[in-house]
Structure formats: structure tokens, C-alpha cells
Short mmCIF file of C-alpha atoms in Angstrom, two decimals:
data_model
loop_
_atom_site.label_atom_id
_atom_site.label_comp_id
_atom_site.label_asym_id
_atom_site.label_seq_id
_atom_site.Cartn_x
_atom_site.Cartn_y
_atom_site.Cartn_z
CA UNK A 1008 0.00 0.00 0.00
CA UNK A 1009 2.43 2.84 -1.08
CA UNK A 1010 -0.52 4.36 -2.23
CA UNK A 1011 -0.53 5.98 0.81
CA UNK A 1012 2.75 7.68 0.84
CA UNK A 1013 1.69 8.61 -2.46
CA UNK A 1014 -1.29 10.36 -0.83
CA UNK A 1015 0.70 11.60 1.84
CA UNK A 1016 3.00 13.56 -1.00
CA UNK A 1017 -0.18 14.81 -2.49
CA UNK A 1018 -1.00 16.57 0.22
CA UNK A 1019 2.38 17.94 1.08
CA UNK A 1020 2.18 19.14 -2.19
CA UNK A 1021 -0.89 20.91 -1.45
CA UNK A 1022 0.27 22.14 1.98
CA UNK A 1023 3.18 23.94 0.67
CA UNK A 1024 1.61 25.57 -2.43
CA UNK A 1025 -1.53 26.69 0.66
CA UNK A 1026 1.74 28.31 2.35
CA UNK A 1027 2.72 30.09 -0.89
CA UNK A 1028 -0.88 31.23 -2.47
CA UNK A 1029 -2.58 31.64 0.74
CA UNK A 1030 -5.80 29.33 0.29
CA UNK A 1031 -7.25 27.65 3.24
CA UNK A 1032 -9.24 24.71 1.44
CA UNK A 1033 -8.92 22.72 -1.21
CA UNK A 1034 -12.44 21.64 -3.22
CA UNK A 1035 -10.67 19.65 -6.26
CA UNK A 1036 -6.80 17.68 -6.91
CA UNK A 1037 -6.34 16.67 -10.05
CA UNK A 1038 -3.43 13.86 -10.84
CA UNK A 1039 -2.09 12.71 -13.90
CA UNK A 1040 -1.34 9.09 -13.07
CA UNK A 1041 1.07 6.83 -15.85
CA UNK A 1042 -0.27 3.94 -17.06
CA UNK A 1043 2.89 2.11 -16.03
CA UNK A 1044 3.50 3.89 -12.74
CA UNK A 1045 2.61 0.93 -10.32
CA UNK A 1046 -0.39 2.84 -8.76
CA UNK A 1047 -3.84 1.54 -8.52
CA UNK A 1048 -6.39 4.53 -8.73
CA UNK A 1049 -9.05 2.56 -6.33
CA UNK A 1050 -6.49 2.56 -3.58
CA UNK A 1051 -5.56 6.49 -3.96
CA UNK A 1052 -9.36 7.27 -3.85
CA UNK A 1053 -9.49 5.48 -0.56
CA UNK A 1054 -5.90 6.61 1.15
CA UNK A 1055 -6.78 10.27 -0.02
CA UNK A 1056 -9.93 10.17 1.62
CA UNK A 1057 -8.12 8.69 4.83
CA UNK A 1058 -5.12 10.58 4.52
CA UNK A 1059 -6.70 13.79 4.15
CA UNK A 1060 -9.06 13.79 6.86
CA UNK A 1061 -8.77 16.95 9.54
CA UNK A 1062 -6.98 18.54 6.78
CA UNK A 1063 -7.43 21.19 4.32
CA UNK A 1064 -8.49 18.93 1.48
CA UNK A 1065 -10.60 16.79 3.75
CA UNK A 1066 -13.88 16.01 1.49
CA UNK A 1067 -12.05 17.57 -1.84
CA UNK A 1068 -12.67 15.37 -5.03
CA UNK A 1069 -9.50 13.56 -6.38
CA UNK A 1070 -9.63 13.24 -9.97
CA UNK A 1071 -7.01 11.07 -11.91
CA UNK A 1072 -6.41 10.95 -15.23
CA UNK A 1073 -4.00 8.42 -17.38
CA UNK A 1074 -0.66 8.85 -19.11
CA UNK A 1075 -0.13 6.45 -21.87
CA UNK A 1076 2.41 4.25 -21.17
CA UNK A 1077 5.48 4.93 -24.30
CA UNK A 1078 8.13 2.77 -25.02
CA UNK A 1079 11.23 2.58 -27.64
CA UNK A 1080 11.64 -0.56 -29.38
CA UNK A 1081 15.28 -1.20 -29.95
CA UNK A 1082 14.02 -4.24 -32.34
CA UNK A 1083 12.24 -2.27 -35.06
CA UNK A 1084 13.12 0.83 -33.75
CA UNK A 1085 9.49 3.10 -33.52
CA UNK A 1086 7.97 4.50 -30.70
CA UNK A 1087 4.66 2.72 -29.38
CA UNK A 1088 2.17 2.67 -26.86
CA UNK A 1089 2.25 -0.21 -24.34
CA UNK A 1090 -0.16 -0.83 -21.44
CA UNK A 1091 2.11 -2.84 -18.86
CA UNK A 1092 5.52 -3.92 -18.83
CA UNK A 1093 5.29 -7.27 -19.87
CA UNK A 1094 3.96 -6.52 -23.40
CA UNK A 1095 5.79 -6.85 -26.63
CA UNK A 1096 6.58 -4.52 -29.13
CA UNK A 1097 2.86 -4.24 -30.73
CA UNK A 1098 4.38 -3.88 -35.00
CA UNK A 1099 7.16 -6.12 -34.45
CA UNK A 1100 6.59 -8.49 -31.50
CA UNK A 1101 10.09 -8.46 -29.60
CA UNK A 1102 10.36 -7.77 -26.02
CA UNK A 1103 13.23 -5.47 -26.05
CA UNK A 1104 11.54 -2.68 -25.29
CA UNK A 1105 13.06 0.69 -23.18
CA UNK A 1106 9.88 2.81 -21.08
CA UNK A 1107 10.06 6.18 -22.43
CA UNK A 1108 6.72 7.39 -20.61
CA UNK A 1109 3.95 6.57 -18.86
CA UNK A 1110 5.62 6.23 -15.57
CA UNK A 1111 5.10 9.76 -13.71
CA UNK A 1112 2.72 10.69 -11.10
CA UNK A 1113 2.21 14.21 -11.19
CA UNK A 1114 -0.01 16.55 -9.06
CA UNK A 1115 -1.46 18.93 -11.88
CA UNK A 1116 -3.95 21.13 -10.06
CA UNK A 1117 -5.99 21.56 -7.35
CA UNK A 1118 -9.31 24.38 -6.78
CA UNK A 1119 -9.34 26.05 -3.87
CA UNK A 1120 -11.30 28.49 -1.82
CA UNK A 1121 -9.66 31.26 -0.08
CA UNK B 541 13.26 19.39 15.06
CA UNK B 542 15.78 17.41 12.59
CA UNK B 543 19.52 18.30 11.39
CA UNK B 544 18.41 17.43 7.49
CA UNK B 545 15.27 18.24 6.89
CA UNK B 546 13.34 20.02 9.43
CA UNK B 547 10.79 17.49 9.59
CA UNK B 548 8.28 16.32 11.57
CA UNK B 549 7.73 12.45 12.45
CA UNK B 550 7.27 10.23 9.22
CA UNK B 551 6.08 7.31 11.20
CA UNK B 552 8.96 4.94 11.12
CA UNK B 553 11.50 4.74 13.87
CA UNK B 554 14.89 4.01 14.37
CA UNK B 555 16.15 1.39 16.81
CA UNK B 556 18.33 3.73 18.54
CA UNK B 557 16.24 6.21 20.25
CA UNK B 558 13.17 8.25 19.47
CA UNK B 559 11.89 10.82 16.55
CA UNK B 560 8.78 11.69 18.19
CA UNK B 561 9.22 15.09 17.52
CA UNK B 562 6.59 17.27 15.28
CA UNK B 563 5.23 20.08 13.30
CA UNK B 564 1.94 21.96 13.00
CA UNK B 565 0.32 22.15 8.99
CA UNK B 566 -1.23 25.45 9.41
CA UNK B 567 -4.16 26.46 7.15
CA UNK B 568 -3.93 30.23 6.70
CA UNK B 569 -7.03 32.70 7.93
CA UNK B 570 -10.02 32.35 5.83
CA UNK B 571 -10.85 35.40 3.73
CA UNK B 572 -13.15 36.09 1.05
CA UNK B 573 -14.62 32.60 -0.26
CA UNK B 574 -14.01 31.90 -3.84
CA UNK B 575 -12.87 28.95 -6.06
CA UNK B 576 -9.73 29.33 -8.25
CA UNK B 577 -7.40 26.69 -10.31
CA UNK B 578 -3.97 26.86 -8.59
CA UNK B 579 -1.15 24.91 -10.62
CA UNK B 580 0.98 22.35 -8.86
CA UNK B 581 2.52 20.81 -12.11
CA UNK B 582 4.86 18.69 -9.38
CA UNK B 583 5.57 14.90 -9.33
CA UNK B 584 4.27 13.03 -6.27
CA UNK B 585 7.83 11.64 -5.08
CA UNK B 586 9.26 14.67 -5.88
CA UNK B 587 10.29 15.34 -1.83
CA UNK B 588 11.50 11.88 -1.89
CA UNK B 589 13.62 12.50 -5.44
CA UNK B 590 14.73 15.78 -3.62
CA UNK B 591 16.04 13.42 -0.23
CA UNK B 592 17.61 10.56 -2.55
CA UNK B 593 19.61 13.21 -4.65
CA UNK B 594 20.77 14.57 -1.33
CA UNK B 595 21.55 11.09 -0.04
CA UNK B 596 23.48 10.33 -3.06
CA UNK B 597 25.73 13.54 -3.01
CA UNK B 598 26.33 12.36 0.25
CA UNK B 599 27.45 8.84 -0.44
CA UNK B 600 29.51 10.37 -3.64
CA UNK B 601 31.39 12.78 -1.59
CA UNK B 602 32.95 9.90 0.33
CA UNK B 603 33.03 7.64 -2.56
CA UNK B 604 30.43 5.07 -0.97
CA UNK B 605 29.15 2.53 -3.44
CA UNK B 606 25.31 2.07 -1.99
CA UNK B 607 23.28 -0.72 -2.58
CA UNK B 608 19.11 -0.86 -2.51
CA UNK B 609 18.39 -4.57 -2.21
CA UNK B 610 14.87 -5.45 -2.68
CA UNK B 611 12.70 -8.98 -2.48
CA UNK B 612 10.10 -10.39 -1.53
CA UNK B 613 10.06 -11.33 2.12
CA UNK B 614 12.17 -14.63 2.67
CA UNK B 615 14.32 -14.40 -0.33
CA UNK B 616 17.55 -14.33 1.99
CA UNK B 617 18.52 -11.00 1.73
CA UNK B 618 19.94 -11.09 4.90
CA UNK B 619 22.06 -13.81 5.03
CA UNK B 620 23.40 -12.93 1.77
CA UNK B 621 24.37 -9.57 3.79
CA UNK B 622 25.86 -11.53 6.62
CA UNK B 623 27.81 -13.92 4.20
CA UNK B 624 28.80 -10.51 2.51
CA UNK B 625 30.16 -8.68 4.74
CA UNK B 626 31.86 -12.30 6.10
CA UNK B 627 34.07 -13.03 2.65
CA UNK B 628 34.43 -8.65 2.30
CA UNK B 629 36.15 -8.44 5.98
CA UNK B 630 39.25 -6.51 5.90
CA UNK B 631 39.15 -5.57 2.17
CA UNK B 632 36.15 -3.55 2.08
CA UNK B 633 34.23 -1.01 4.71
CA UNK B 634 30.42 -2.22 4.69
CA UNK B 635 27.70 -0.54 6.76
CA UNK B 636 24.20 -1.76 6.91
CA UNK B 637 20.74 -0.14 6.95
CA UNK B 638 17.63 -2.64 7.58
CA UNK B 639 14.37 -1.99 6.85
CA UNK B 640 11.83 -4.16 8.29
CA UNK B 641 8.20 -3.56 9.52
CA UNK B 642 8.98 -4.85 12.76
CA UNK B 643 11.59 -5.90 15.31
CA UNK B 644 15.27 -5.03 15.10
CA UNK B 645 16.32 -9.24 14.29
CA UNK B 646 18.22 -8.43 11.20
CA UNK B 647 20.37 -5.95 12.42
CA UNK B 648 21.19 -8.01 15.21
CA UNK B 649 22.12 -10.79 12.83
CA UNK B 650 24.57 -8.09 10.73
CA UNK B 651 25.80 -6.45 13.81
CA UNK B 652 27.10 -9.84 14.93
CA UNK B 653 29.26 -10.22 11.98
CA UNK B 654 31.10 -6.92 13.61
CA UNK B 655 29.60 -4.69 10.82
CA UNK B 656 27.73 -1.57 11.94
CA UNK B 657 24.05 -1.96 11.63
CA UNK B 658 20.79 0.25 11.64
CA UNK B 659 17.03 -1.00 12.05
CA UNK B 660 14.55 1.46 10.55
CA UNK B 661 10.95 -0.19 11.85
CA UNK B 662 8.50 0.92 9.32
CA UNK B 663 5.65 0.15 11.54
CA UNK B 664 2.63 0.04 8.97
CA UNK B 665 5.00 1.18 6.19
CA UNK B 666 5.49 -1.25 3.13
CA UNK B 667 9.00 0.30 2.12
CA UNK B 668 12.21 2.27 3.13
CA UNK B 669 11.76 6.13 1.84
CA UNK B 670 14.88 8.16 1.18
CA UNK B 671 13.74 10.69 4.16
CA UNK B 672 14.09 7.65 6.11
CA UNK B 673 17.43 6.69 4.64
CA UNK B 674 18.77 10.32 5.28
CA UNK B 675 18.23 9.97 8.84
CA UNK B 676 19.90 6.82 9.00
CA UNK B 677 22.73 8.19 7.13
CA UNK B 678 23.39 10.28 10.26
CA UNK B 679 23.38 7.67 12.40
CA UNK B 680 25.80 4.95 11.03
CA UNK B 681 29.23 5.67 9.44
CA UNK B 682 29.27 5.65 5.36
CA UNK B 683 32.58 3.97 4.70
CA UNK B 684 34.79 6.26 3.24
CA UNK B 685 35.46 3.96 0.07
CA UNK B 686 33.38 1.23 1.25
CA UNK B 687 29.77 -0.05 0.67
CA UNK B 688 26.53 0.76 2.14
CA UNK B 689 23.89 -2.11 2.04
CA UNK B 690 20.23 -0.94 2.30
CA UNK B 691 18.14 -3.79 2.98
CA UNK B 692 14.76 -2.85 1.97
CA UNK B 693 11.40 -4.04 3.48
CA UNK B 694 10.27 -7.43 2.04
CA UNK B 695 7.98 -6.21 -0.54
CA UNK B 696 8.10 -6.94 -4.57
CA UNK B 697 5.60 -3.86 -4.86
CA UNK B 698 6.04 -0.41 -3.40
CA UNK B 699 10.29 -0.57 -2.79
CA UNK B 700 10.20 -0.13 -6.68
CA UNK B 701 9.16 3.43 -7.03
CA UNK B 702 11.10 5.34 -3.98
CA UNK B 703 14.72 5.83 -5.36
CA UNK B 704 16.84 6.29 -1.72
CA UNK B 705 20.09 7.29 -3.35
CA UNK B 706 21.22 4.48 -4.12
CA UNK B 707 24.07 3.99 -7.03
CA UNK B 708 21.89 0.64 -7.93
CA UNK B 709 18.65 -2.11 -6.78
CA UNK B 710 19.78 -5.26 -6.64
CA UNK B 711 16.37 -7.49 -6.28
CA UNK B 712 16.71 -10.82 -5.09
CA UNK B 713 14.86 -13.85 -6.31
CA UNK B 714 15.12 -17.16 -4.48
CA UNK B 715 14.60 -20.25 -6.66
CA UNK B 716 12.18 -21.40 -3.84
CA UNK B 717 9.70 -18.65 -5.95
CA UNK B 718 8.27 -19.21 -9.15
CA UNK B 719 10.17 -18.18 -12.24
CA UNK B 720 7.55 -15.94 -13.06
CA UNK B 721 8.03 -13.84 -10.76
CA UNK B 722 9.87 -11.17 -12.74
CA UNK B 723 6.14 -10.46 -15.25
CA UNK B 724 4.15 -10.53 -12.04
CA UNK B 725 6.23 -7.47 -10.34
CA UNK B 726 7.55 -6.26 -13.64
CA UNK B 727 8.24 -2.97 -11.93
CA UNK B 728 10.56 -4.13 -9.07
CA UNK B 729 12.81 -6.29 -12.10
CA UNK B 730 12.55 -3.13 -14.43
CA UNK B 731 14.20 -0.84 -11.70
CA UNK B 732 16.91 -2.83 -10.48
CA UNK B 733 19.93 -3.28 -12.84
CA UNK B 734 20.99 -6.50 -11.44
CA UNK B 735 19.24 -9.59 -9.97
CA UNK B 736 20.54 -12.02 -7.63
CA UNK B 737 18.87 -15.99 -7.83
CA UNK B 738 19.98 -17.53 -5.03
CA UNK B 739 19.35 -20.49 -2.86
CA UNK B 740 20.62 -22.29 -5.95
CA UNK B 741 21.89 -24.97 -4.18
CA UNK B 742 18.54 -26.15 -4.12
CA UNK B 743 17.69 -26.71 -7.53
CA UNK B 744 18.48 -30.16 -7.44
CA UNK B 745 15.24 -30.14 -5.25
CA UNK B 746 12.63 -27.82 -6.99
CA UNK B 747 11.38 -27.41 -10.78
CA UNK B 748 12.86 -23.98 -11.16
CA UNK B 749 13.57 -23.35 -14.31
CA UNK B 750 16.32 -20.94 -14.52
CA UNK B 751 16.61 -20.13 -17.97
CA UNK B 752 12.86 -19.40 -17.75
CA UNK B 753 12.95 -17.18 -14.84
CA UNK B 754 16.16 -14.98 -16.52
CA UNK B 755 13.90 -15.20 -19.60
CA UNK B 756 11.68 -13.33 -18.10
CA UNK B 757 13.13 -11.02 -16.26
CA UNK B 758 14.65 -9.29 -19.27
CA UNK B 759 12.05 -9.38 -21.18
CA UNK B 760 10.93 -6.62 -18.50
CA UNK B 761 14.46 -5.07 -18.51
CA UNK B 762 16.71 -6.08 -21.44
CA UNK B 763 19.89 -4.85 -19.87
CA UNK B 764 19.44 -6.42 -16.08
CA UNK B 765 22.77 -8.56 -15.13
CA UNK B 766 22.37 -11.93 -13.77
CA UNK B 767 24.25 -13.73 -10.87
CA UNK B 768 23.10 -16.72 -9.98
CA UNK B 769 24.61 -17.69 -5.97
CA UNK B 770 23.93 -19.48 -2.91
CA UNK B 771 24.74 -17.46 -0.22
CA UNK B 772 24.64 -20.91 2.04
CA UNK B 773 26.94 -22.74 -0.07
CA UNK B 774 28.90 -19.93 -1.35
CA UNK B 775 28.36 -21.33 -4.80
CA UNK B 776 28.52 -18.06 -7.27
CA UNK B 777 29.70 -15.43 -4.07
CA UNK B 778 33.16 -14.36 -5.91
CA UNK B 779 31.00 -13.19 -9.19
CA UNK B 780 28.59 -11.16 -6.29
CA UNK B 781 31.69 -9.70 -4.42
CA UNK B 782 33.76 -9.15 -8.04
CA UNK B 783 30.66 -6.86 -9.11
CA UNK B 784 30.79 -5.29 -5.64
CA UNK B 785 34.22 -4.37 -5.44
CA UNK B 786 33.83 -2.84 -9.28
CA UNK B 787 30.94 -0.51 -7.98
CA UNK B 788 33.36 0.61 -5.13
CA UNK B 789 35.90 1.48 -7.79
CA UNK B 790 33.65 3.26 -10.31
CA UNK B 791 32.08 5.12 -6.92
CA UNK B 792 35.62 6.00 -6.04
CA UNK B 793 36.58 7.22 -9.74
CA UNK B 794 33.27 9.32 -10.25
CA UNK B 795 34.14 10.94 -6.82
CA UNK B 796 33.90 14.67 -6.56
CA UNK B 797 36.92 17.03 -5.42
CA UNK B 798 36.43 17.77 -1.57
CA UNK B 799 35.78 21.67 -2.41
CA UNK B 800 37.62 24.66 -1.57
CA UNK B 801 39.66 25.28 1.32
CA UNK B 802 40.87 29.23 2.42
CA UNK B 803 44.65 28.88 2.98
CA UNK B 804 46.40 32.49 3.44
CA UNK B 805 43.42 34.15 2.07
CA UNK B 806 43.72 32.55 -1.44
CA UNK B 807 41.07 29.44 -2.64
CA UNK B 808 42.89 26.10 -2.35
CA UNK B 809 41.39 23.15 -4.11
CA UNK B 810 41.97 20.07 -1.76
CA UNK B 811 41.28 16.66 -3.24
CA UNK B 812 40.30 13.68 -1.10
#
């Protein structure tokens, strides 16, 4: 369950940017979550609620949307989308296959009330 | 309040004394109520990245070659670290971090070998964090030239995404595990650069297929190394302690200048 570390980032993230903009709650966090970034969305839904109780984005919405997971295929050498890392090259079938993208979790941005 | 950081408690403790100090999160005065869009645009282990670059600056400035070693629990990480640190005894420096949910057995098992030892209890944590590894950092030595071992919670999951500073993870597979372990926790085999089968003094026993199980690890990552050991029988140690004692030289080579020095009011450049 690193998900909730993950969570627990989140809303450091959130903390600090409350210290620089001067907002004291937080409606709406939106995350862009790769596709091959070892997260399972169900899990942050349910640590952010947990983790974020008694704070400033206690009750906020967490909306998460997916980066497609990119890889470089040193076979055939082209660029293609993968969904996991135990997939083969989709136009040539080898394996030998180097992530390019798809693996960040980023904190895009939140609403907030003053 | 901490030397490093400034933190507050993170939850996991060390076995020599408390961190129970904190901090307040302090929401600023409500004003006039209305919704805006604020931009973050941050990644979500970007404190962590932040603590492992520190970490590894660290371990660079004293040319320490640092080690993440990750399994699944059972794999015999640990007594690969105590037969280690055994055969390395008097040619290399090796400290020892252990991260474990729970009690402080494995660093009693390292200490006992005469090599310095730290348990970080994770409590309800599922991996090691480079915050956590920072504060250990302070409270072992980091050989000077020598190798730090981090011995990671057992967990084939979440070690994979926290980088501690580490030059390398090394994940362990036992042959007592299926061979397809590698495509069921593609992550953890697709982050470390090299893997370790061991207990392979029992494959006379079991229907491991090793070619299989190497098979598939590099189909996740096409470049990892493979040793395959027993750290019981010491069957395949010399190719494990050969690749060590290469990290310790390229740590040593890529190791910064010192920094400046004032001698006589003029800037001195003082190497290691």
C-alpha cells in the first residue's frame, strides 16, 4: 500500500503551495497518473480520503487521469504505446523494449477556496 | 526538530532512540470565499527525489558505493548480507541499513558479523523512503570507500518506485519462488539493474527453471545482469563480491573534489 505515501505527498504538495498562495481549502486535486506507474487509482481514492481527513483537502474530489504508457523498441526501432511492462513490441513483436513514458505521477492542479 | 530536513515524524522509527518530535500544517485565515485553479505541475515523489539526490551527493562525496536490495520477504537478503560482509572483511568497509516492519532481528544478525548496523521499523510502512534513509545516514558511518547495504522491506511492490540514493537495486529472487516472478512485479525487475537468484543450491530439489525465470526477467528489462549464488553454499559469491568491489571502484573514480579550502586568504582546491 504505497498508495498511501503517495497520498501523503499529495498533500504535502498541497500544503506547501496553501503556504505560498494563501488558500485555506482545497475543493478539487487533479493527478495525472502513468499507465505504467505501479499505482492503482481505487487505492488512492481510498488513502486520499483517509489521509486527508482533519486537513485542508478533507472532502475535496480527487480526480485522476491516465498517461499512456510509451516505449522505444530497440528491435524495429518506432515509438509505441504499451499498457504494462510485460507486453511486446505491438508492429514487431520483440520484447526489447526501453519505457520512455507513462511512468510519472504528477499533481497537476488543485481548486481552492480562499 | 531534525539536522536534514526540518521534519516532523514520518512514522517509522529508528532502533536507537526516538523521533517523536513534530510540526503543525497550518491552514492560513479564511478570507473572502471563492474557487480558483492553482497549478501544482509537481511529481508526487518529488520530496522523496529531492532526499535521494541529497543522499546520493552524500554517499559520492565519500566515494560510498550504496546498494538498494529489494525482495520479496524470505528471499535471503539477509544472510546474503551476513555472508557478505563475512568473505568482504578486511578488504572492504560495509555498513548496513535494515528496513523491516517490525523488530530489530536483522540488524542483530549483521551487527554480529562486527559490521555496523541500523534498524529502521517501518511500523505500517510497506518500504524504506529516502527521508528515512537520510536519517539513518546520520546515524551509522558511510565507509569512506566502502559499501553501504540498504536492505529494503520485504515487498516486490512499493520498494520499486522510492529511489533512496542508491548507485543501484539489486532485487533478489530465491529459486524457492516461481520463475515468473519477474512479469508478475515487472516494476521491481525493471528498476533494479541486477538480480541475484539464489538459494541455488537447491535446484536439485525444486522445478525452477532458470533459464525461464532470466527469460523473463529481461524481457521486463533487457539490460538487467544476472548472478546466480547461494549465499549458504557460497556457490557463485566471488562473481557477487567481483561486481561489488567494481561498484566501489567506479564510486571511487566518479568521486567529486572535496571543495575549496581558504589557505592564506587565497582558494585552495583540496582533493580527497
Amino acid at each position: 500500500m504505497h498508495e498511501v505515501s503517495l497520498v501523503e505527498s499529495v498533500l504535502d504538495l498541497i500544503e506547501d503551495s496553501a503556504r505560498r498562495e494563501g488558500f485555506s481549502k482545497v475543493k478539487k486535486v487533479v493527478l495525472e497518473i502513468g499507465q505504467l506507474a505501479n499505482v492503482e487509482p481505487e487505492a488512492m481514492v481510498f488513502c486520499f480520503d483517509v489521509v486527508t481527513r482533519g486537513s485542508l483537502a478533507e472532502g475535496a474530489q480527487l480526480e485522476m487521469f491516465p498517461s499512456p504508457g510509451l516505449a522505444w523498441c530497440t528491435t524495429c526501432h518506432n515509438s509505441v504505446e504499451i499498457a504494462s511492462r510485460d507486453m511486446h513490441c505491438p508492429l514487431c513483436g520483440g520484447y526489447a523494449l526501453q519505457v520512455t513514458g507513462g511512468t510519472d505521477m504528477r499533481v497537476k492542479a488543485i481548486v481552492v477556496e480562499d | 526538530m531534525c539536522i536534514t530536513c526540518g521534519c516532523g515524524g514520518d512514522g517509522a522509527t529508528f532502533d536507537a532512540g526516538s523521533h517523536d518530535h513534530s510540526h503543525d500544517h497550518h491552514s492560513h485565515a479564511p478570507g473572502v470565499s471563492a474557487s480558483r485553479i492553482v497549478e501544482i505541475e509537481q511529481d508526487l515523489l518529488s520530496k522523496n527525489n529531492a532526499f535521494a539526490e541529497n543522499n546520493r551527493q552524500r554517499l559520492a562525496a565519500r566515494g560510498c558505493f550504496a546498494l538498494n536490495l529489494v525482495s520479496s520477504p524470505g528471499s535471503g537478503k539477509t544472510t546474503l548480507l551476513v555472508e557478505t560482509i563475512k568473505r568482504l572483511q578486511g578488504r572492504l568497509a560495509v555498513s548496513v541499513i535494515e528496513g523491516d516492519q517490525q523488530t530489530s532481528q536483522d540488524a542483530e544478525r549483521i551487527r554480529a558479523t562486527g559490521a555496523p548496523a541500523l534498524q529502521i521499523n517501518t511500523g505500517k510502512g510497506c518500504h524504506l523512503d529516502a527521508h528515512m534513509v537520510a536519517h539513518a545516514m546520520e546515524r551509522i558511518p558511510v565507509p569512506e570507500g566502502g559499501v553501504l547495504m540498504i536492505e529494503n522491506v520485504g515487498n516486490l511492490v512499493c520498494p520499486a518506485a522510492f529511489d533512496l540514493g542508491e548507485a543501484c537495486k539489486v532485487v533478489v529472487l530465491s529459486v524457492t519462488e516461481g520463475e515468473d516472478k519477474p512479469i508478475k512485479y515487472p516494476d521491481m525487475f525493471a528498476a533494479a539493474s541486477l538480480m541475484i537468484l539464489n538459494k541455488c543450491d537447491l535446484l536439485p530439489y525444486l522445478d525452477f527453471d532458470v533459464e525461464a525465470a532470466i527469460a523473463f526477467a529481461r524481457r521486463i528489462n533487457p539490460g538487467l545482469q544476472v548472478i546466480q549464488l547461494s549465499a549458504r553454499s557460497g556457490d557463485g559469491m566471488q562473481e557477487w563480491l567481483d561486481w561489488i568491489e567494481k561498484g566501489v571502484v567506479s564510486a571511487q573514480a566518479t568521486r567529486p573534489a572535496s571543495g575549496y579550502v581558504r589557505v592564506s586568504g587565497t582558494s585552495a582546491r583540496f582533493h580527497r
